[in-house]
PDB file of C-alpha atoms and ligand atoms in Angstrom:
ATOM      1  CA  UNK Q   1     162.558 194.129 -76.531  1.00 94.00           C
ATOM      2  CA  UNK Q   2     163.355 196.472 -79.441  1.00 94.00           C
ATOM      3  CA  UNK Q   3     160.612 196.291 -82.013  1.00 95.00           C
ATOM      4  CA  UNK Q   4     158.669 193.437 -80.202  1.00 97.00           C
ATOM      5  CA  UNK Q   5     155.014 193.766 -80.701  1.00 98.00           C
ATOM      6  CA  UNK Q   6     153.195 193.682 -77.241  1.00 98.00           C
ATOM      7  CA  UNK Q   7     149.608 193.690 -76.424  1.00 98.00           C
ATOM      8  CA  UNK Q   8     148.764 194.827 -72.858  1.00 99.00           C
ATOM      9  CA  UNK Q   9     145.156 194.617 -71.594  1.00 99.00           C
ATOM     10  CA  UNK Q  10     144.017 196.827 -68.720  1.00 98.00           C
ATOM     11  CA  UNK Q  11     146.776 199.381 -69.828  1.00 98.00           C
ATOM     12  CA  UNK Q  12     144.965 202.553 -68.737  1.00 98.00           C
ATOM     13  CA  UNK Q  13     145.641 202.244 -65.074  1.00 98.00           C
ATOM     14  CA  UNK Q  14     147.914 200.590 -62.344  1.00 98.00           C
ATOM     15  CA  UNK Q  15     150.048 197.476 -63.234  1.00 98.00           C
ATOM     16  CA  UNK Q  16     148.944 197.476 -66.825  1.00 98.00           C
ATOM     17  CA  UNK Q  17     150.058 201.136 -67.481  1.00 98.00           C
ATOM     18  CA  UNK Q  18     153.352 200.502 -65.709  1.00 98.00           C
ATOM     19  CA  UNK Q  19     153.952 197.482 -68.090  1.00 98.00           C
ATOM     20  CA  UNK Q  20     153.121 199.679 -71.089  1.00 98.00           C
ATOM     21  CA  UNK Q  21     155.451 202.433 -69.928  1.00 98.00           C
ATOM     22  CA  UNK Q  22     158.309 199.971 -69.198  1.00 98.00           C
ATOM     23  CA  UNK Q  23     157.796 198.085 -72.493  1.00 98.00           C
ATOM     24  CA  UNK Q  24     157.889 201.415 -74.462  1.00 98.00           C
ATOM     25  CA  UNK Q  25     160.998 202.457 -72.564  1.00 97.00           C
ATOM     26  CA  UNK Q  26     162.692 199.139 -73.853  1.00 97.00           C
ATOM     27  CA  UNK Q  27     161.765 199.857 -77.370  1.00 97.00           C
ATOM     28  CA  UNK Q  28     158.781 197.732 -77.886  1.00 98.00           C
ATOM     29  CA  UNK Q  29     155.642 198.495 -79.997  1.00 98.00           C
ATOM     30  CA  UNK Q  30     152.836 198.564 -77.463  1.00 98.00           C
ATOM     31  CA  UNK Q  31     149.118 197.918 -78.348  1.00 98.00           C
ATOM     32  CA  UNK Q  32     147.442 199.243 -75.110  1.00 98.00           C
ATOM     33  CA  UNK Q  33     143.863 198.247 -74.565  1.00 99.00           C
ATOM     34  CA  UNK Q  34     141.278 198.973 -71.845  1.00 98.00           C
ATOM     35  CA  UNK Q  35     137.513 199.569 -71.224  1.00 98.00           C
ATOM     36  CA  UNK Q  36     138.664 203.141 -70.303  1.00 98.00           C
ATOM     37  CA  UNK Q  37     139.035 205.202 -73.469  1.00 98.00           C
ATOM     38  CA  UNK Q  38     139.979 208.482 -71.807  1.00 98.00           C
ATOM     39  CA  UNK Q  39     142.655 206.710 -69.709  1.00 98.00           C
ATOM     40  CA  UNK Q  40     143.994 205.142 -72.872  1.00 98.00           C
ATOM     41  CA  UNK Q  41     144.206 208.618 -74.507  1.00 98.00           C
ATOM     42  CA  UNK Q  42     146.135 209.934 -71.519  1.00 98.00           C
ATOM     43  CA  UNK Q  43     148.526 206.981 -71.834  1.00 98.00           C
ATOM     44  CA  UNK Q  44     149.013 207.640 -75.577  1.00 98.00           C
ATOM     45  CA  UNK Q  45     149.745 211.287 -74.886  1.00 97.00           C
ATOM     46  CA  UNK Q  46     152.492 210.091 -72.359  1.00 96.00           C
ATOM     47  CA  UNK Q  47     153.753 207.411 -74.807  1.00 96.00           C
ATOM     48  CA  UNK Q  48     153.553 208.719 -78.252  1.00 95.00           C
ATOM     49  CA  UNK Q  49     153.367 205.909 -80.890  1.00 94.00           C
ATOM     50  CA  UNK Q  50     151.288 203.661 -78.671  1.00 97.00           C
ATOM     51  CA  UNK Q  51     148.339 201.943 -80.456  1.00 98.00           C
ATOM     52  CA  UNK Q  52     145.186 202.019 -78.333  1.00 98.00           C
ATOM     53  CA  UNK Q  53     142.115 199.781 -78.559  1.00 98.00           C
ATOM     54  CA  UNK Q  54     139.001 200.360 -76.340  1.00 98.00           C
ATOM     55  CA  UNK Q  55     137.366 197.095 -75.588  1.00 98.00           C
ATOM     56  CA  UNK Q  56     136.128 194.720 -72.917  1.00 98.00           C
ATOM     57  CA  UNK Q  57     138.301 191.527 -72.329  1.00 98.00           C
ATOM     58  CA  UNK Q  58     135.217 189.536 -71.400  1.00 98.00           C
ATOM     59  CA  UNK Q  59     133.896 189.794 -74.991  1.00 98.00           C
ATOM     60  CA  UNK Q  60     135.482 187.607 -77.625  1.00 98.00           C
ATOM     61  CA  UNK Q  61     134.798 190.095 -80.400  1.00 98.00           C
ATOM     62  CA  UNK Q  62     136.569 192.856 -78.461  1.00 98.00           C
ATOM     63  CA  UNK Q  63     139.623 190.673 -77.601  1.00 98.00           C
ATOM     64  CA  UNK Q  64     139.934 189.566 -81.206  1.00 98.00           C
ATOM     65  CA  UNK Q  65     139.852 193.216 -82.295  1.00 98.00           C
ATOM     66  CA  UNK Q  66     142.690 193.987 -79.827  1.00 98.00           C
ATOM     67  CA  UNK Q  67     144.877 191.128 -81.349  1.00 98.00           C
ATOM     68  CA  UNK Q  68     143.971 192.151 -84.896  1.00 98.00           C
ATOM     69  CA  UNK Q  69     145.031 195.629 -84.196  1.00 98.00           C
ATOM     70  CA  UNK Q  70     148.507 194.432 -83.450  1.00 98.00           C
ATOM     71  CA  UNK Q  71     148.664 192.128 -86.454  1.00 98.00           C
ATOM     72  CA  UNK Q  72     147.183 194.762 -88.881  1.00 97.00           C
ATOM     73  CA  UNK Q  73     149.646 197.498 -87.643  1.00 97.00           C
ATOM     74  CA  UNK Q  74     152.797 195.633 -87.119  1.00 97.00           C
ATOM     75  CA  UNK Q  75     152.319 192.350 -89.012  1.00 96.00           C
ATOM     76  CA  UNK Q  76     152.487 190.116 -85.938  1.00 97.00           C
ATOM     77  CA  UNK Q  77     152.094 189.702 -82.192  1.00 98.00           C
ATOM     78  CA  UNK Q  78     155.039 188.794 -80.136  1.00 98.00           C
ATOM     79  CA  UNK Q  79     154.056 189.280 -76.518  1.00 98.00           C
ATOM     80  CA  UNK Q  80     150.710 189.515 -74.692  1.00 99.00           C
ATOM     81  CA  UNK Q  81     150.274 190.600 -71.099  1.00 99.00           C
ATOM     82  CA  UNK Q  82     146.835 189.484 -69.758  1.00 99.00           C
ATOM     83  CA  UNK Q  83     146.454 192.000 -66.922  1.00 98.00           C
ATOM     84  CA  UNK Q  84     142.831 193.511 -67.156  1.00 98.00           C
ATOM     85  CA  UNK Q  85     140.988 192.683 -63.961  1.00 98.00           C
ATOM     86  CA  UNK Q  86     138.431 193.744 -61.427  1.00 98.00           C
ATOM     87  CA  UNK Q  87     139.318 193.433 -57.695  1.00 96.00           C
ATOM     88  CA  UNK Q  88     136.299 193.436 -55.356  1.00 95.00           C
ATOM     89  CA  UNK Q  89     136.820 193.076 -51.692  1.00 95.00           C
ATOM     90  CA  UNK Q  90     134.378 191.038 -49.608  1.00 93.00           C
ATOM     91  CA  UNK Q  91     133.480 187.906 -47.702  1.00 94.00           C
ATOM     92  CA  UNK Q  92     131.291 185.179 -49.291  1.00 97.00           C
ATOM     93  CA  UNK Q  93     128.315 186.102 -47.106  1.00 97.00           C
ATOM     94  CA  UNK Q  94     128.369 189.722 -48.576  1.00 94.00           C
ATOM     95  CA  UNK Q  95     128.242 188.503 -52.082  1.00 96.00           C
ATOM     96  CA  UNK Q  96     125.826 186.686 -54.466  1.00 96.00           C
ATOM     97  CA  UNK Q  97     126.197 184.499 -57.410  1.00 97.00           C
ATOM     98  CA  UNK Q  98     126.112 187.360 -59.751  1.00 97.00           C
ATOM     99  CA  UNK Q  99     129.016 189.016 -58.043  1.00 97.00           C
ATOM    100  CA  UNK Q 100     131.025 185.816 -58.585  1.00 97.00           C
ATOM    101  CA  UNK Q 101     130.044 185.703 -62.150  1.00 98.00           C
ATOM    102  CA  UNK Q 102     130.942 189.411 -62.730  1.00 97.00           C
ATOM    103  CA  UNK Q 103     134.490 188.798 -61.571  1.00 98.00           C
ATOM    104  CA  UNK Q 104     134.934 185.501 -63.371  1.00 98.00           C
ATOM    105  CA  UNK Q 105     133.752 187.069 -66.569  1.00 98.00           C
ATOM    106  CA  UNK Q 106     136.626 189.571 -66.485  1.00 98.00           C
ATOM    107  CA  UNK Q 107     139.399 187.948 -64.509  1.00 98.00           C
ATOM    108  CA  UNK Q 108     138.757 184.336 -65.687  1.00 98.00           C
ATOM    109  CA  UNK Q 109     137.030 184.383 -69.014  1.00 98.00           C
ATOM    110  CA  UNK Q 110     138.760 187.732 -70.021  1.00 98.00           C
ATOM    111  CA  UNK Q 111     142.209 186.140 -69.312  1.00 98.00           C
ATOM    112  CA  UNK Q 112     141.194 182.986 -71.177  1.00 98.00           C
ATOM    113  CA  UNK Q 113     140.100 184.924 -74.254  1.00 99.00           C
ATOM    114  CA  UNK Q 114     143.169 187.140 -74.207  1.00 99.00           C
ATOM    115  CA  UNK Q 115     145.466 183.942 -74.114  1.00 98.00           C
ATOM    116  CA  UNK Q 116     143.327 182.243 -76.789  1.00 98.00           C
ATOM    117  CA  UNK Q 117     143.398 185.000 -79.445  1.00 98.00           C
ATOM    118  CA  UNK Q 118     147.073 185.906 -78.654  1.00 98.00           C
ATOM    119  CA  UNK Q 119     148.180 182.268 -79.096  1.00 98.00           C
ATOM    120  CA  UNK Q 120     146.142 182.081 -82.276  1.00 98.00           C
ATOM    121  CA  UNK Q 121     148.230 184.925 -83.618  1.00 98.00           C
ATOM    122  CA  UNK Q 122     151.579 183.761 -82.173  1.00 98.00           C
ATOM    123  CA  UNK Q 123     151.062 180.228 -83.688  1.00 96.00           C
ATOM    124  CA  UNK Q 124     151.239 181.892 -87.047  1.00 95.00           C
ATOM    125  CA  UNK Q 125     154.767 183.481 -86.293  1.00 95.00           C
ATOM    126  CA  UNK Q 126     157.530 181.354 -87.695  1.00 83.00           C
ATOM    127  CA  UNK Q 127     159.857 180.001 -85.042  1.00 75.00           C
ATOM    128  CA  UNK Q 128     161.100 176.787 -83.495  1.00 71.00           C
ATOM    129  CA  UNK Q 129     158.229 174.303 -83.245  1.00 73.00           C
ATOM    130  CA  UNK Q 130     156.007 176.288 -85.539  1.00 80.00           C
ATOM    131  CA  UNK Q 131     154.995 179.262 -83.542  1.00 91.00           C
ATOM    132  CA  UNK Q 132     156.752 182.002 -81.458  1.00 96.00           C
ATOM    133  CA  UNK Q 133     155.525 184.185 -78.649  1.00 98.00           C
ATOM    134  CA  UNK Q 134     155.468 184.807 -74.945  1.00 98.00           C
ATOM    135  CA  UNK Q 135     152.433 185.526 -72.679  1.00 98.00           C
ATOM    136  CA  UNK Q 136     152.464 186.783 -69.112  1.00 99.00           C
ATOM    137  CA  UNK Q 137     149.304 186.516 -67.063  1.00 99.00           C
ATOM    138  CA  UNK Q 138     148.828 188.755 -64.090  1.00 98.00           C
ATOM    139  CA  UNK Q 139     147.848 186.423 -61.269  1.00 98.00           C
ATOM    140  CA  UNK Q 140     147.986 187.342 -57.571  1.00 98.00           C
ATOM    141  CA  UNK Q 141     148.983 186.264 -54.167  1.00 98.00           C
ATOM    142  CA  UNK Q 142     145.115 185.675 -54.050  1.00 98.00           C
ATOM    143  CA  UNK Q 143     145.568 183.127 -56.878  1.00 98.00           C
ATOM    144  CA  UNK Q 144     148.133 181.174 -54.906  1.00 98.00           C
ATOM    145  CA  UNK Q 145     147.011 181.244 -51.321  1.00 98.00           C
ATOM    146  CA  UNK Q 146     143.831 181.850 -49.194  1.00 96.00           C
ATOM    147  CA  UNK Q 147     143.061 185.104 -47.649  1.00 94.00           C
ATOM    148  CA  UNK Q 148     140.255 186.792 -45.668  1.00 92.00           C
ATOM    149  CA  UNK Q 149     137.900 189.049 -47.755  1.00 92.00           C
ATOM    150  CA  UNK Q 150     138.890 187.591 -51.124  1.00 95.00           C
ATOM    151  CA  UNK Q 151     136.292 184.906 -51.589  1.00 96.00           C
ATOM    152  CA  UNK Q 152     134.807 186.694 -54.642  1.00 96.00           C
ATOM    153  CA  UNK Q 153     138.056 187.750 -56.267  1.00 97.00           C
ATOM    154  CA  UNK Q 154     140.637 185.246 -55.305  1.00 98.00           C
ATOM    155  CA  UNK Q 155     139.082 182.159 -57.162  1.00 98.00           C
ATOM    156  CA  UNK Q 156     139.336 184.088 -60.464  1.00 98.00           C
ATOM    157  CA  UNK Q 157     143.096 184.572 -59.835  1.00 98.00           C
ATOM    158  CA  UNK Q 158     143.483 180.842 -59.332  1.00 98.00           C
ATOM    159  CA  UNK Q 159     142.167 180.752 -62.977  1.00 98.00           C
ATOM    160  CA  UNK Q 160     145.198 182.949 -63.982  1.00 98.00           C
ATOM    161  CA  UNK Q 161     147.746 180.648 -62.252  1.00 98.00           C
ATOM    162  CA  UNK Q 162     145.947 177.426 -63.578  1.00 98.00           C
ATOM    163  CA  UNK Q 163     145.551 178.744 -67.141  1.00 98.00           C
ATOM    164  CA  UNK Q 164     149.332 179.664 -67.111  1.00 98.00           C
ATOM    165  CA  UNK Q 165     150.283 176.109 -66.318  1.00 98.00           C
ATOM    166  CA  UNK Q 166     147.892 174.414 -68.630  1.00 98.00           C
ATOM    167  CA  UNK Q 167     148.827 176.686 -71.583  1.00 98.00           C
ATOM    168  CA  UNK Q 168     152.515 176.425 -70.749  1.00 98.00           C
ATOM    169  CA  UNK Q 169     152.416 172.644 -71.156  1.00 98.00           C
ATOM    170  CA  UNK Q 170     150.063 172.779 -74.131  1.00 98.00           C
ATOM    171  CA  UNK Q 171     152.298 175.240 -76.148  1.00 97.00           C
ATOM    172  CA  UNK Q 172     155.908 174.544 -74.933  1.00 97.00           C
ATOM    173  CA  UNK Q 173     156.779 172.506 -77.980  1.00 96.00           C
ATOM    174  CA  UNK Q 174     155.306 174.957 -80.348  1.00 96.00           C
ATOM    175  CA  UNK Q 175     157.455 177.930 -79.473  1.00 96.00           C
ATOM    176  CA  UNK Q 176     155.072 179.881 -77.220  1.00 97.00           C
ATOM    177  CA  UNK Q 177     155.966 180.401 -73.436  1.00 98.00           C
ATOM    178  CA  UNK Q 178     153.234 181.148 -70.765  1.00 98.00           C
ATOM    179  CA  UNK Q 179     154.164 182.571 -67.450  1.00 99.00           C
ATOM    180  CA  UNK Q 180     152.550 184.531 -64.678  1.00 99.00           C
ATOM    181  CA  UNK Q 181     153.437 186.946 -61.982  1.00 98.00           C
ATOM    182  CA  UNK Q 182     151.686 186.816 -58.569  1.00 98.00           C
ATOM    183  CA  UNK Q 183     151.883 190.333 -57.213  1.00 98.00           C
ATOM    184  CA  UNK Q 184     151.353 191.110 -53.568  1.00 98.00           C
ATOM    185  CA  UNK Q 185     149.395 194.208 -52.649  1.00 98.00           C
ATOM    186  CA  UNK Q 186     150.430 196.890 -55.196  1.00 98.00           C
ATOM    187  CA  UNK Q 187     149.862 200.655 -54.951  1.00 97.00           C
ATOM    188  CA  UNK Q 188     147.640 201.084 -57.934  1.00 97.00           C
ATOM    189  CA  UNK Q 189     144.564 203.247 -58.508  1.00 95.00           C
ATOM    190  CA  UNK Q 190     142.424 200.270 -57.392  1.00 96.00           C
ATOM    191  CA  UNK Q 191     144.174 199.848 -54.226  1.00 96.00           C
ATOM    192  CA  UNK Q 192     144.200 203.592 -53.524  1.00 95.00           C
ATOM    193  CA  UNK Q 193     140.335 203.481 -53.612  1.00 96.00           C
ATOM    194  CA  UNK Q 194     140.076 200.851 -50.957  1.00 95.00           C
ATOM    195  CA  UNK Q 195     139.946 203.111 -47.864  1.00 95.00           C
ATOM    196  CA  UNK Q 196     136.688 204.581 -49.306  1.00 95.00           C
ATOM    197  CA  UNK Q 197     135.016 201.171 -49.211  1.00 93.00           C
ATOM    198  CA  UNK Q 198     133.381 199.296 -46.269  1.00 90.00           C
ATOM    199  CA  UNK Q 199     136.220 197.408 -44.543  1.00 90.00           C
ATOM    200  CA  UNK Q 200     138.805 198.666 -47.095  1.00 93.00           C
ATOM    201  CA  UNK Q 201     140.834 200.719 -44.703  1.00 94.00           C
ATOM    202  CA  UNK Q 202     141.206 197.886 -42.090  1.00 93.00           C
ATOM    203  CA  UNK Q 203     141.955 195.417 -44.842  1.00 93.00           C
ATOM    204  CA  UNK Q 204     144.724 197.527 -46.265  1.00 94.00           C
ATOM    205  CA  UNK Q 205     146.424 198.210 -42.908  1.00 94.00           C
ATOM    206  CA  UNK Q 206     146.288 194.459 -42.072  1.00 94.00           C
ATOM    207  CA  UNK Q 207     147.442 193.284 -45.412  1.00 95.00           C
ATOM    208  CA  UNK Q 208     150.437 195.631 -45.401  1.00 95.00           C
ATOM    209  CA  UNK Q 209     151.727 194.170 -42.264  1.00 95.00           C
ATOM    210  CA  UNK Q 210     151.343 190.562 -43.648  1.00 96.00           C
ATOM    211  CA  UNK Q 211     153.995 191.416 -46.313  1.00 98.00           C
ATOM    212  CA  UNK Q 212     157.370 190.450 -44.680  1.00 98.00           C
ATOM    213  CA  UNK Q 213     158.800 193.652 -46.330  1.00 98.00           C
ATOM    214  CA  UNK Q 214     156.073 195.512 -44.377  1.00 96.00           C
ATOM    215  CA  UNK Q 215     155.274 197.773 -47.378  1.00 97.00           C
ATOM    216  CA  UNK Q 216     153.096 197.789 -50.545  1.00 97.00           C
ATOM    217  CA  UNK Q 217     154.650 197.036 -53.807  1.00 98.00           C
ATOM    218  CA  UNK Q 218     154.928 199.587 -56.684  1.00 98.00           C
ATOM    219  CA  UNK Q 219     153.505 198.919 -60.163  1.00 98.00           C
ATOM    220  CA  UNK Q 220     156.965 199.542 -61.746  1.00 98.00           C
ATOM    221  CA  UNK Q 221     158.272 196.511 -59.520  1.00 98.00           C
ATOM    222  CA  UNK Q 222     155.633 194.221 -61.140  1.00 99.00           C
ATOM    223  CA  UNK Q 223     156.416 195.630 -64.661  1.00 99.00           C
ATOM    224  CA  UNK Q 224     160.174 194.702 -64.173  1.00 98.00           C
ATOM    225  CA  UNK Q 225     159.272 191.066 -63.442  1.00 99.00           C
ATOM    226  CA  UNK Q 226     156.755 190.984 -66.423  1.00 99.00           C
ATOM    227  CA  UNK Q 227     159.536 192.393 -68.656  1.00 98.00           C
ATOM    228  CA  UNK Q 228     161.944 189.603 -67.675  1.00 98.00           C
ATOM    229  CA  UNK Q 229     159.422 186.763 -68.153  1.00 98.00           C
ATOM    230  CA  UNK Q 230     158.259 188.250 -71.434  1.00 98.00           C
ATOM    231  CA  UNK Q 231     161.808 188.607 -72.861  1.00 97.00           C
ATOM    232  CA  UNK Q 232     164.213 186.281 -74.414  1.00 96.00           C
ATOM    233  CA  UNK Q 233     166.174 186.298 -71.091  1.00 97.00           C
ATOM    234  CA  UNK Q 234     163.487 183.896 -69.886  1.00 98.00           C
ATOM    235  CA  UNK Q 235     163.824 181.614 -72.846  1.00 97.00           C
ATOM    236  CA  UNK Q 236     163.739 178.343 -70.762  1.00 98.00           C
ATOM    237  CA  UNK Q 237     161.093 179.474 -68.445  1.00 98.00           C
ATOM    238  CA  UNK Q 238     157.548 178.443 -69.025  1.00 98.00           C
ATOM    239  CA  UNK Q 239     154.598 177.703 -66.633  1.00 98.00           C
ATOM    240  CA  UNK Q 240     156.235 179.709 -63.832  1.00 98.00           C
ATOM    241  CA  UNK Q 241     154.257 181.753 -61.388  1.00 98.00           C
ATOM    242  CA  UNK Q 242     156.633 184.390 -60.072  1.00 98.00           C
ATOM    243  CA  UNK Q 243     155.776 186.074 -56.808  1.00 98.00           C
ATOM    244  CA  UNK Q 244     156.402 189.818 -56.685  1.00 98.00           C
ATOM    245  CA  UNK Q 245     155.206 190.082 -53.195  1.00 98.00           C
ATOM    246  CA  UNK Q 246     157.744 191.365 -50.725  1.00 98.00           C
ATOM    247  CA  UNK Q 247     157.871 187.716 -49.365  1.00 98.00           C
ATOM    248  CA  UNK Q 248     154.190 187.169 -48.743  1.00 98.00           C
ATOM    249  CA  UNK Q 249     153.981 183.683 -50.305  1.00 98.00           C
ATOM    250  CA  UNK Q 250     157.258 182.647 -48.607  1.00 98.00           C
ATOM    251  CA  UNK Q 251     155.592 182.467 -45.253  1.00 97.00           C
TER     252      UNK Q 251
HETATM  253  N1  NAD M   1     146.795 196.049 -57.204  1.00 93.67           N
HETATM  254  C1  NAD M   1     147.069 194.933 -56.579  1.00 93.67           C
HETATM  255  O1  NAD M   1     147.410 194.875 -55.374  1.00 93.67           O
HETATM  256  C2  NAD M   1     147.103 193.600 -57.385  1.00 93.67           C
HETATM  257  C3  NAD M   1     147.636 192.523 -56.769  1.00 93.67           C
HETATM  258  C4  NAD M   1     147.686 191.305 -57.356  1.00 93.67           C
HETATM  259  C5  NAD M   1     147.125 191.196 -58.634  1.00 93.67           C
HETATM  260  N2  NAD M   1     146.550 192.299 -59.244  1.00 93.67           N
HETATM  261  C6  NAD M   1     146.155 192.150 -60.570  1.00 93.67           C
HETATM  262  O2  NAD M   1     146.688 193.082 -61.469  1.00 93.67           O
HETATM  263  C7  NAD M   1     145.800 193.459 -62.512  1.00 93.67           C
HETATM  264  C8  NAD M   1     145.641 194.900 -62.581  1.00 93.67           C
HETATM  265  O3  NAD M   1     145.191 195.385 -61.237  1.00 93.67           O
HETATM  266  P1  NAD M   1     145.398 196.929 -60.820  1.00 93.67           P
HETATM  267  O4  NAD M   1     145.519 196.962 -59.360  1.00 93.67           O
HETATM  268  O5  NAD M   1     146.375 197.636 -61.653  1.00 93.67           O
HETATM  269  O6  NAD M   1     143.844 197.532 -61.110  1.00 93.67           O
HETATM  270  P2  NAD M   1     143.376 198.919 -61.678  1.00 93.67           P
HETATM  271  O7  NAD M   1     141.989 198.969 -61.465  1.00 93.67           O
HETATM  272  O8  NAD M   1     144.270 200.080 -61.265  1.00 93.67           O
HETATM  273  O9  NAD M   1     143.616 198.632 -63.337  1.00 93.67           O
HETATM  274  C9  NAD M   1     142.911 197.632 -64.061  1.00 93.67           C
HETATM  275  C10 NAD M   1     142.578 198.139 -65.391  1.00 93.67           C
HETATM  276  O10 NAD M   1     141.878 197.156 -66.109  1.00 93.67           O
HETATM  277  C11 NAD M   1     140.773 197.728 -66.738  1.00 93.67           C
HETATM  278  N3  NAD M   1     139.618 196.856 -66.875  1.00 93.67           N
HETATM  279  C12 NAD M   1     138.727 196.436 -65.910  1.00 93.67           C
HETATM  280  N4  NAD M   1     137.867 195.517 -66.542  1.00 93.67           N
HETATM  281  C13 NAD M   1     138.072 195.444 -67.833  1.00 93.67           C
HETATM  282  C14 NAD M   1     137.574 194.769 -68.853  1.00 93.67           C
HETATM  283  N5  NAD M   1     136.325 194.125 -68.753  1.00 93.67           N
HETATM  284  N6  NAD M   1     138.043 194.885 -70.137  1.00 93.67           N
HETATM  285  C15 NAD M   1     139.160 195.688 -70.291  1.00 93.67           C
HETATM  286  N7  NAD M   1     139.882 196.307 -69.357  1.00 93.67           N
HETATM  287  C16 NAD M   1     139.285 196.201 -68.130  1.00 93.67           C
HETATM  288  C17 NAD M   1     140.347 198.959 -65.828  1.00 93.67           C
HETATM  289  O11 NAD M   1     139.716 200.013 -66.729  1.00 93.67           O
HETATM  290  C18 NAD M   1     141.755 199.397 -65.475  1.00 93.67           C
HETATM  291  O12 NAD M   1     142.261 200.360 -66.315  1.00 93.67           O
HETATM  292  C19 NAD M   1     144.496 192.724 -62.219  1.00 93.67           C
HETATM  293  O13 NAD M   1     144.443 191.552 -62.899  1.00 93.67           O
HETATM  294  C20 NAD M   1     144.602 192.321 -60.743  1.00 93.67           C
HETATM  295  O14 NAD M   1     143.887 191.177 -60.370  1.00 93.67           O
HETATM  296  C21 NAD M   1     146.553 193.484 -58.643  1.00 93.67           C
END
């Protein structure tokens, strides 16, 4: 990973921050992006040399700016981790069409735009088949299986898994690999807020027991899988959705 140029969206918190921390520890150049400017400033204090870009992944111009920042500063983009997302909890009868659209705008369209502009930059890298690059999308167990209370959020994570497979096939012979990880429930800032929400404490207690390892995952455990898929160690792997879920999807 030394000197690899990596874009991470949603890097101010949770899984995205853990990915940024791990990639820096491996010697990569990290372009950390998020809506949360102060959160990015804290990350840059912790990881000197990190480039930060404040922006919204649901907005094409913002995503373009994130990718341009990598290319302008380092001359190219090697790796993109499409991680930014919102994770509402709720059944379909508690939500309306606007709630669905809000999630899809970030977790669906945002992931699409991140992949689109990253691939455009990677296609310009010279490598076997014309381009060179590696993308890791952050899907979820909710993007691979049905669950209670995830009717608003879960379908957007199926977009992440689906986009991964379509893009993997589309770009396989042009040097760009596209994979995903499907985390189980991970101890991030978002999950830490669940107990303050209606039904959140009960959801958390129930979901923890549904993981065969009977615990939540840690952001660093997801980052380790992202690192593997992004790196040349995974050179013959594309279109994979790797569960990082304590056995949840094996049931
Ligand atoms: N925590 C889990 O249990 C879990 C499980 C499976 C998958 N995931 C996925 O992991 C990813 C990260 O989740 P997390 O738990 O770390 O959440 P988090 O809320 O801790 O972090 C998400 C980050 O994304 C940023 N963000 C949100 N909307 C954005 C936007 N429009 N543009 C740019 N940045 C935006 C937030 O500011 C935040 O810093 C999400 O895609 C989520 O679906 C999380």
